[in-house]
């Protein structure tokens, strides 16, 4: 049937509705980042103000007493560790992809739509997508030009703030990236630590999508050509060995560094067995690839279910006598495991965020054009190695890991939920220090923790710093 003249107007209206719906869904997803902002809204007053806890704060005669002093801080997402060439590559990553996998003007115009459609497949339509979807031309182009770009922004910030010694790598070592996709972890590690570029590393990249890995290798090689090693004897790039397969595929060599980024969330959704069993089995398979002195990096999207799985993997790493490098500041029970968070549970879930205000401008515009505006970028992760803990903190020091955005409390005070060996802590920023999500705070305490008040909403200890 011939198209009516008014059909194009109806189509525009429908697209507008879809865009509005998508923005609403994204806002709801971001709010799920912290139950403090999403549950029991009828009990909340102004944004960030918790009426359930206000009585305790108002009636406390010790509410302004400082319980601890900040000795030092360490940021999780500081960009100061990135070299100027790495920053330039991240700013112009779209040009690298365009030089390898060019798109014409019509395809570039359609790109925001393809990104939006792929976003649906990765989130609310994930159960209906087909296996091997990443080998499709449109999906792959949309993924590397948007999702890979954002993942590089995330991972380079995380890696560059983990000491290079923690990776414990040397010449001729073998590394393994499972669920490698377009080699995002490999590229991010190359950009984050120039010292590692001088090593002769063999990177096994494993994935069921061979075309995605092939494109990823081209991208990595292009990035490496623009950020050369400093040693004249070092090779111009690491040795890449692509392996088509999934976790469990046998390898001939053992790996010193093993990574999995954004892989387990798909498996976790499909498996029907208990999450604890899945995590235990998956870590057993991961460590079956490891040599005698491995390091392991696991990262997942910032969602309650993924964060809970990362917490379970943390438990299993500890059971294998692995040392937690980041983000954990203790080896006791995880106070932010996210258990049943999506279904009404009270446990908060461990994730970390940073502002995107200094993210690549072209990437931010692409996000807006796709109807996926991003003010915060988040992830859940754990990094562990087999080295003994070399922390130099004195026994009397107390460490917090900030695990939330600012929370505005009664009296115009600022608070943060933090992880600690004492469990969940609500740190009240009485010193007006600059505190951000993911920050590691080393404190000198001035009180007995048994004397601290508790937040009525979460049961967390209230610590004035």
Coordinates of C-alpha atoms in Angstrom, one line a residue:
X1 CA 0.0 0.0 0.0
X2 CA 1.3 3.5 -0.9
X3 CA 2.6 5.6 1.9
X4 CA 0.4 8.4 3.0
X5 CA 1.8 11.9 3.3
X6 CA 1.0 12.0 7.0
X7 CA 2.9 8.7 7.7
X8 CA 6.2 10.5 8.0
X9 CA 4.7 12.7 10.8
X10 CA 3.4 9.6 12.6
X11 CA 6.8 8.0 12.3
X12 CA 8.5 11.1 13.8
X13 CA 6.0 11.1 16.6
X14 CA 6.6 7.4 17.3
X15 CA 10.4 8.0 17.3
X16 CA 10.0 10.9 19.7
X17 CA 7.9 8.6 22.0
X18 CA 10.6 5.9 21.8
X19 CA 13.3 8.4 22.6
X20 CA 11.4 9.8 25.6
X21 CA 10.7 6.2 26.8
X22 CA 14.4 5.3 26.5
X23 CA 15.5 8.3 28.5
X24 CA 13.0 7.5 31.2
X25 CA 14.3 3.9 31.4
X26 CA 17.9 5.1 31.6
X27 CA 17.0 7.5 34.4
X28 CA 15.3 4.7 36.3
X29 CA 18.4 2.4 35.8
X30 CA 20.8 5.1 37.1
X31 CA 18.6 5.6 40.2
X32 CA 18.9 1.9 40.9
X33 CA 22.5 2.6 41.5
X34 CA 21.8 3.4 45.1
X35 CA 18.7 2.3 47.0
X36 CA 18.9 5.4 49.1
X37 CA 17.5 7.4 46.2
X38 CA 15.0 4.9 44.9
X39 CA 13.2 3.2 47.8
X40 CA 10.6 4.5 50.2
X41 CA 10.2 7.8 48.3
X42 CA 7.2 8.7 50.4
X43 CA 9.5 9.0 53.4
X44 CA 11.9 11.4 51.7
X45 CA 11.7 15.2 51.6
X46 CA 14.0 17.3 49.4
X47 CA 16.4 15.4 47.2
X48 CA 18.9 13.4 49.2
X49 CA 17.1 14.1 52.5
X50 CA 16.1 11.0 54.5
X51 CA 13.3 11.7 56.9
X52 CA 13.7 8.2 58.5
X53 CA 17.2 9.2 59.7
X54 CA 16.6 12.8 60.4
X55 CA 15.3 12.3 63.9
X56 CA 18.4 10.5 65.0
X57 CA 20.6 13.2 63.5
X58 CA 18.6 16.0 65.0
X59 CA 18.4 14.5 68.5
X60 CA 22.0 13.5 68.7
X61 CA 24.0 15.7 71.0
X62 CA 27.2 14.3 69.4
X63 CA 26.2 14.9 65.8
X64 CA 28.9 17.5 65.3
X65 CA 31.7 15.7 67.2
X66 CA 34.5 14.7 64.8
X67 CA 35.2 11.0 65.1
X68 CA 38.1 10.7 62.6
X69 CA 40.6 12.8 60.7
X70 CA 41.6 12.2 57.1
X71 CA 45.3 11.4 56.8
X72 CA 45.5 10.7 53.1
X73 CA 43.3 10.1 50.0
X74 CA 43.7 8.2 46.8
X75 CA 41.3 8.6 43.9
X76 CA 40.0 5.7 41.9
X77 CA 39.3 7.6 38.6
X78 CA 42.1 10.2 38.6
X79 CA 43.1 11.0 35.0
X80 CA 46.5 12.4 36.0
X81 CA 48.1 9.1 35.5
X82 CA 47.2 9.0 31.8
X83 CA 49.9 10.1 29.4
X84 CA 49.1 13.0 27.0
X85 CA 49.2 10.6 24.1
X86 CA 46.7 8.3 25.8
X87 CA 44.4 11.2 26.5
X88 CA 44.6 12.3 22.8
X89 CA 43.8 8.8 21.6
X90 CA 40.8 8.6 23.9
X91 CA 39.6 12.0 22.7
X92 CA 39.8 10.9 19.0
X93 CA 39.0 7.2 19.2
X94 CA 36.2 7.7 16.6
X95 CA 38.9 8.7 14.1
X96 CA 40.8 5.5 14.8
X97 CA 37.7 3.3 14.2
X98 CA 36.8 5.3 11.1
X99 CA 40.3 4.7 9.6
X100 CA 39.9 1.0 10.2
X101 CA 36.2 0.5 9.5
X102 CA 35.0 3.5 7.6
X103 CA 31.3 4.5 7.4
X104 CA 29.8 6.7 4.8
X105 CA 27.7 9.8 5.6
X106 CA 24.4 7.9 5.4
X107 CA 25.7 5.3 7.9
X108 CA 27.1 7.9 10.2
X109 CA 23.7 9.7 10.2
X110 CA 22.1 6.4 11.2
X111 CA 24.7 5.6 13.8
X112 CA 22.8 7.1 16.8
X113 CA 19.8 5.0 15.9
X114 CA 21.9 1.8 15.7
X115 CA 23.5 2.6 19.1
X116 CA 20.1 3.1 20.7
X117 CA 18.8 -0.2 19.2
X118 CA 21.9 -2.0 20.4
X119 CA 21.5 -0.5 23.8
X120 CA 18.0 -2.1 24.0
X121 CA 19.5 -5.5 23.0
X122 CA 22.1 -5.2 25.8
X123 CA 19.5 -4.3 28.4
X124 CA 15.7 -4.7 28.3
X125 CA 15.8 -7.0 25.2
X126 CA 18.7 -9.1 26.1
X127 CA 16.7 -12.3 26.5
X128 CA 15.5 -12.2 22.9
X129 CA 18.7 -11.3 21.2
X130 CA 20.4 -14.0 19.1
X131 CA 23.8 -15.6 19.9
X132 CA 26.6 -14.1 18.0
X133 CA 24.8 -10.8 17.6
X134 CA 28.2 -9.0 17.8
X135 CA 29.3 -10.4 14.5
X136 CA 26.5 -8.5 12.7
X137 CA 27.8 -5.5 10.8
X138 CA 25.5 -2.8 12.2
X139 CA 25.7 -4.1 15.8
X140 CA 29.5 -4.3 15.7
X141 CA 30.0 -0.8 14.2
X142 CA 27.6 0.6 16.8
X143 CA 29.4 -1.3 19.6
X144 CA 33.0 -0.2 18.9
X145 CA 32.0 3.4 18.1
X146 CA 30.1 3.8 21.4
X147 CA 30.2 1.1 24.0
X148 CA 33.9 0.2 23.4
X149 CA 34.7 3.9 23.6
X150 CA 32.9 4.3 27.0
X151 CA 34.5 1.1 28.3
X152 CA 38.0 2.5 27.4
X153 CA 37.2 5.6 29.3
X154 CA 36.2 3.6 32.3
X155 CA 39.0 1.0 32.3
X156 CA 41.9 3.4 31.5
X157 CA 40.9 5.4 34.6
X158 CA 40.7 2.3 36.8
X159 CA 43.9 0.7 35.5
X160 CA 46.0 3.9 35.6
X161 CA 45.2 4.2 39.3
X162 CA 46.3 0.6 40.1
X163 CA 50.0 0.4 40.7
X164 CA 51.8 -1.2 37.8
X165 CA 53.6 -3.5 40.3
X166 CA 50.3 -5.1 41.2
X167 CA 50.1 -6.7 37.8
X168 CA 53.4 -8.5 38.5
X169 CA 54.2 -8.8 34.8
X170 CA 57.6 -9.4 33.1
X171 CA 59.0 -10.2 29.7
X172 CA 57.5 -13.2 27.9
X173 CA 54.6 -13.5 30.4
X174 CA 51.2 -14.8 29.1
X175 CA 48.0 -12.8 29.6
X176 CA 44.5 -14.0 29.0
X177 CA 41.4 -11.9 28.3
X178 CA 38.2 -14.0 28.3
X179 CA 35.2 -12.6 26.5
X180 CA 37.6 -10.2 24.9
X181 CA 35.2 -8.7 22.3
X182 CA 37.1 -5.9 20.5
X183 CA 40.1 -6.3 22.8
X184 CA 39.0 -3.4 25.1
X185 CA 40.9 -4.6 28.1
X186 CA 44.1 -5.1 26.1
X187 CA 43.8 -1.6 24.6
X188 CA 43.0 0.0 27.9
X189 CA 45.9 -1.6 29.6
X190 CA 48.3 -0.5 26.9
X191 CA 47.1 3.1 27.2
X192 CA 47.1 3.1 31.0
X193 CA 50.6 1.9 31.9
X194 CA 53.4 3.0 29.5
X195 CA 55.8 0.8 31.5
X196 CA 54.0 -2.3 30.4
X197 CA 54.5 -1.4 26.7
X198 CA 58.2 -2.1 27.1
X199 CA 57.5 -5.8 28.0
X200 CA 57.2 -8.6 25.6
X201 CA 53.8 -9.9 26.5
X202 CA 51.7 -12.6 24.8
X203 CA 48.0 -11.8 25.0
X204 CA 45.5 -14.6 24.4
X205 CA 42.2 -13.0 23.5
X206 CA 39.2 -15.4 23.8
X207 CA 35.7 -14.9 22.4
X208 CA 33.0 -16.6 20.4
X209 CA 32.8 -13.6 18.0
X210 CA 35.8 -13.9 15.7
X211 CA 34.9 -10.8 13.6
X212 CA 34.8 -8.7 16.7
X213 CA 38.2 -9.9 17.9
X214 CA 39.6 -9.2 14.4
X215 CA 38.4 -5.7 14.4
X216 CA 39.6 -5.3 18.0
X217 CA 43.1 -6.4 17.0
X218 CA 43.2 -3.8 14.2
X219 CA 42.1 -1.1 16.7
X220 CA 44.7 -2.2 19.2
X221 CA 47.4 -2.2 16.6
X222 CA 46.4 1.3 15.5
X223 CA 46.4 2.6 19.1
X224 CA 49.8 0.9 19.7
X225 CA 51.3 2.6 16.6
X226 CA 50.3 6.0 18.1
X227 CA 51.7 5.2 21.6
X228 CA 55.1 3.5 21.2
X229 CA 57.2 1.9 23.9
X230 CA 60.0 4.0 25.4
X231 CA 62.6 1.2 25.3
X232 CA 64.4 0.9 21.9
X233 CA 64.6 -2.9 22.4
X234 CA 60.9 -3.4 23.0
X235 CA 58.6 -4.7 20.3
X236 CA 56.2 -2.2 18.8
X237 CA 53.2 -4.0 20.3
X238 CA 52.2 -7.1 22.3
X239 CA 51.8 -10.4 20.7
X240 CA 48.1 -11.0 20.1
X241 CA 46.8 -14.6 19.8
X242 CA 43.0 -14.8 19.0
X243 CA 41.2 -17.8 20.3
X244 CA 37.6 -18.5 19.1
X245 CA 35.8 -20.0 22.0
X246 CA 34.3 -19.5 25.4
X247 CA 35.6 -19.9 28.9
X248 CA 36.8 -23.5 29.3
X249 CA 38.4 -23.6 25.9
X250 CA 41.9 -25.2 26.5
X251 CA 45.1 -23.2 26.1
X252 CA 48.7 -24.5 25.9
X253 CA 50.2 -22.0 28.2
X254 CA 49.4 -20.7 31.7
X255 CA 48.6 -17.0 32.2
X256 CA 50.1 -14.5 34.7
X257 CA 47.3 -12.0 34.2
X258 CA 43.6 -13.0 33.6
X259 CA 40.9 -10.5 32.8
X260 CA 37.1 -10.7 32.2
X261 CA 35.2 -7.5 31.5
X262 CA 31.4 -7.4 30.9
X263 CA 31.3 -11.1 30.3
X264 CA 29.7 -12.8 33.3
X265 CA 26.5 -10.7 33.3
X266 CA 25.4 -12.6 30.1
X267 CA 26.2 -15.9 31.6
X268 CA 24.6 -15.0 35.0
X269 CA 21.3 -14.2 33.2
X270 CA 21.2 -17.5 31.4
X271 CA 22.2 -19.9 34.1
X272 CA 19.5 -21.4 36.3
X273 CA 21.6 -22.7 39.2
X274 CA 22.4 -20.8 42.4
X275 CA 24.6 -17.6 42.0
X276 CA 27.0 -19.0 44.5
X277 CA 27.5 -22.2 42.5
X278 CA 28.0 -20.2 39.3
X279 CA 30.6 -17.9 40.8
X280 CA 32.5 -20.8 42.4
X281 CA 32.5 -22.8 39.1
X282 CA 33.5 -19.7 37.0
X283 CA 36.4 -18.8 39.3
X284 CA 37.6 -22.4 39.2
X285 CA 37.7 -22.2 35.4
X286 CA 39.4 -18.8 35.5
X287 CA 42.2 -20.1 37.8
X288 CA 42.6 -23.3 35.8
X289 CA 44.3 -21.0 33.2
X290 CA 46.6 -19.3 35.9
X291 CA 50.2 -19.9 36.5
X292 CA 51.7 -20.0 40.1
X293 CA 51.6 -16.2 40.7
X294 CA 48.5 -14.8 38.9
X295 CA 46.6 -11.5 39.0
X296 CA 42.9 -11.4 38.2
X297 CA 40.7 -8.5 37.0
X298 CA 36.9 -8.9 36.8
X299 CA 34.6 -6.0 35.8
X300 CA 30.9 -5.9 35.2
X301 CA 28.2 -3.2 34.5
X302 CA 27.0 -1.2 37.5
X303 CA 23.8 -3.0 38.2
X304 CA 22.6 -4.8 41.4
X305 CA 22.7 -8.3 39.9
X306 CA 26.2 -7.8 38.4
X307 CA 27.5 -6.2 41.6
X308 CA 26.3 -9.2 43.6
X309 CA 28.1 -11.5 41.2
X310 CA 31.3 -9.6 41.5
X311 CA 30.9 -9.8 45.3
X312 CA 30.6 -13.6 45.1
X313 CA 33.7 -13.7 42.9
X314 CA 35.5 -11.7 45.5
X315 CA 34.5 -14.3 48.2
X316 CA 35.9 -17.1 46.0
X317 CA 39.1 -15.1 45.3
X318 CA 39.6 -14.8 49.1
X319 CA 39.0 -18.5 49.5
X320 CA 41.9 -19.1 47.2
X321 CA 44.1 -17.0 49.4
X322 CA 44.3 -14.2 46.8
X323 CA 45.2 -10.6 47.9
X324 CA 42.5 -8.0 47.2
X325 CA 44.2 -5.0 45.5
X326 CA 41.2 -2.9 44.6
X327 CA 38.6 -1.7 45.4
X328 CA 38.3 -3.7 48.6
X329 CA 40.0 -2.2 51.7
X330 CA 39.5 -5.3 53.9
X331 CA 39.0 -9.1 53.6
X332 CA 36.0 -9.4 55.8
X333 CA 32.4 -10.0 54.7
X334 CA 31.3 -7.6 51.9
X335 CA 28.9 -5.1 53.4
X336 CA 27.7 -4.1 49.9
X337 CA 27.0 -7.4 48.3
X338 CA 23.7 -6.3 46.7
X339 CA 21.9 -9.4 47.8
X340 CA 18.4 -9.3 46.4
X341 CA 18.8 -5.5 45.8
X342 CA 16.5 -5.6 42.8
X343 CA 13.8 -7.4 44.7
X344 CA 13.4 -5.4 47.8
X345 CA 16.4 -6.5 49.9
X346 CA 18.2 -4.0 52.1
X347 CA 21.8 -4.7 51.1
X348 CA 23.5 -2.0 49.1
X349 CA 25.5 -2.9 46.1
X350 CA 29.1 -2.1 45.4
X351 CA 29.6 0.2 42.4
X352 CA 31.7 3.3 41.6
X353 CA 31.0 6.3 39.5
X354 CA 32.7 9.3 38.1
X355 CA 31.5 12.5 36.4
X356 CA 31.7 12.5 32.6
X357 CA 32.2 16.3 32.4
X358 CA 35.8 15.8 31.2
X359 CA 35.0 12.7 29.0
X360 CA 35.7 13.0 25.3
X361 CA 33.4 15.8 23.9
X362 CA 32.6 13.8 20.8
X363 CA 31.6 10.8 22.8
X364 CA 29.3 12.9 25.0
X365 CA 27.6 14.4 21.9
X366 CA 27.2 10.9 20.4
X367 CA 25.5 9.8 23.6
X368 CA 23.1 12.7 23.4
X369 CA 22.4 12.1 19.8
X370 CA 21.6 8.5 20.6
X371 CA 19.2 9.5 23.3
X372 CA 21.5 8.1 26.0
X373 CA 22.8 11.2 27.8
X374 CA 25.4 10.2 30.4
X375 CA 26.3 12.4 33.3
X376 CA 27.9 9.6 35.3
X377 CA 29.9 6.5 34.2
X378 CA 29.9 3.5 36.5
X379 CA 31.2 0.0 37.0
X380 CA 31.6 -2.8 39.5
X381 CA 34.9 -4.6 39.7
X382 CA 37.5 -6.5 41.7
X383 CA 41.3 -6.8 41.1
X384 CA 43.3 -9.4 43.0
X385 CA 46.7 -11.0 42.9
X386 CA 48.7 -13.7 44.6
X387 CA 51.2 -11.3 46.2
X388 CA 51.1 -10.7 49.9
X389 CA 49.5 -7.4 51.1
X390 CA 52.3 -4.8 51.1
X391 CA 50.1 -2.1 52.6
X392 CA 52.2 0.4 54.7
X393 CA 49.2 1.7 56.7
X394 CA 49.7 1.7 60.5
X395 CA 47.5 -0.6 62.6
X396 CA 45.8 2.4 64.1
X397 CA 44.8 3.8 60.7
X398 CA 41.3 3.1 59.5
X399 CA 40.5 2.8 55.8
X400 CA 37.2 3.7 54.0
X401 CA 36.3 3.2 50.3
X402 CA 33.7 5.7 49.3
X403 CA 31.0 3.8 47.4
X404 CA 28.3 6.5 46.7
X405 CA 27.7 9.9 45.4
X406 CA 27.1 12.7 47.9
X407 CA 24.1 12.4 50.1
X408 CA 22.6 15.6 51.6
X409 CA 21.7 15.2 55.3
X410 CA 19.8 17.3 57.7
X411 CA 21.6 20.6 58.6
X412 CA 22.9 20.9 55.1
X413 CA 25.5 18.3 55.7
X414 CA 27.1 16.0 53.2
X415 CA 27.5 12.3 53.7
X416 CA 28.8 9.3 51.8
X417 CA 28.2 5.6 52.1
X418 CA 31.6 3.8 52.5
X419 CA 32.9 0.3 52.7
X420 CA 35.1 -0.7 55.7
X421 CA 36.2 -3.6 57.8
X422 CA 33.5 -2.5 60.3
X423 CA 30.8 -2.9 57.7
X424 CA 28.9 -0.1 56.0
X425 CA 29.8 3.4 57.2
X426 CA 27.8 6.6 56.7
X427 CA 30.7 9.1 56.6
X428 CA 29.6 12.7 57.3
X429 CA 31.9 15.2 55.7
X430 CA 32.3 17.8 58.5
X431 CA 35.7 18.9 57.2
X432 CA 34.1 19.9 53.8
X433 CA 36.9 18.0 52.1
X434 CA 36.6 17.1 48.4
X435 CA 35.3 13.5 48.5
X436 CA 34.3 11.5 45.4
X437 CA 32.9 8.1 44.6
X438 CA 35.7 5.4 44.7
X439 CA 38.1 7.4 46.8
X440 CA 40.2 5.6 49.3
X441 CA 40.3 7.5 52.6
X442 CA 42.9 6.7 55.3
X443 CA 41.7 8.0 58.7
X444 CA 43.0 8.5 62.2
X445 CA 40.1 7.6 64.4
X446 CA 39.3 9.5 67.6
X447 CA 36.6 7.3 69.1
X448 CA 35.5 3.8 69.9
X449 CA 33.3 2.4 67.2
X450 CA 31.0 0.9 69.8
X451 CA 30.1 4.5 70.8
X452 CA 29.0 5.5 67.2
X453 CA 25.4 6.1 66.3
X454 CA 23.7 4.1 63.6
X455 CA 21.7 5.2 60.6
X456 CA 18.1 4.0 61.1
X457 CA 17.6 3.4 57.4
X458 CA 20.6 1.2 56.7
X459 CA 22.0 0.3 60.1
X460 CA 25.4 1.7 59.1
X461 CA 27.6 3.4 61.6
X462 CA 27.7 7.2 61.4
X463 CA 31.3 8.5 61.4
X464 CA 32.0 12.3 61.3
X465 CA 35.2 13.0 59.5

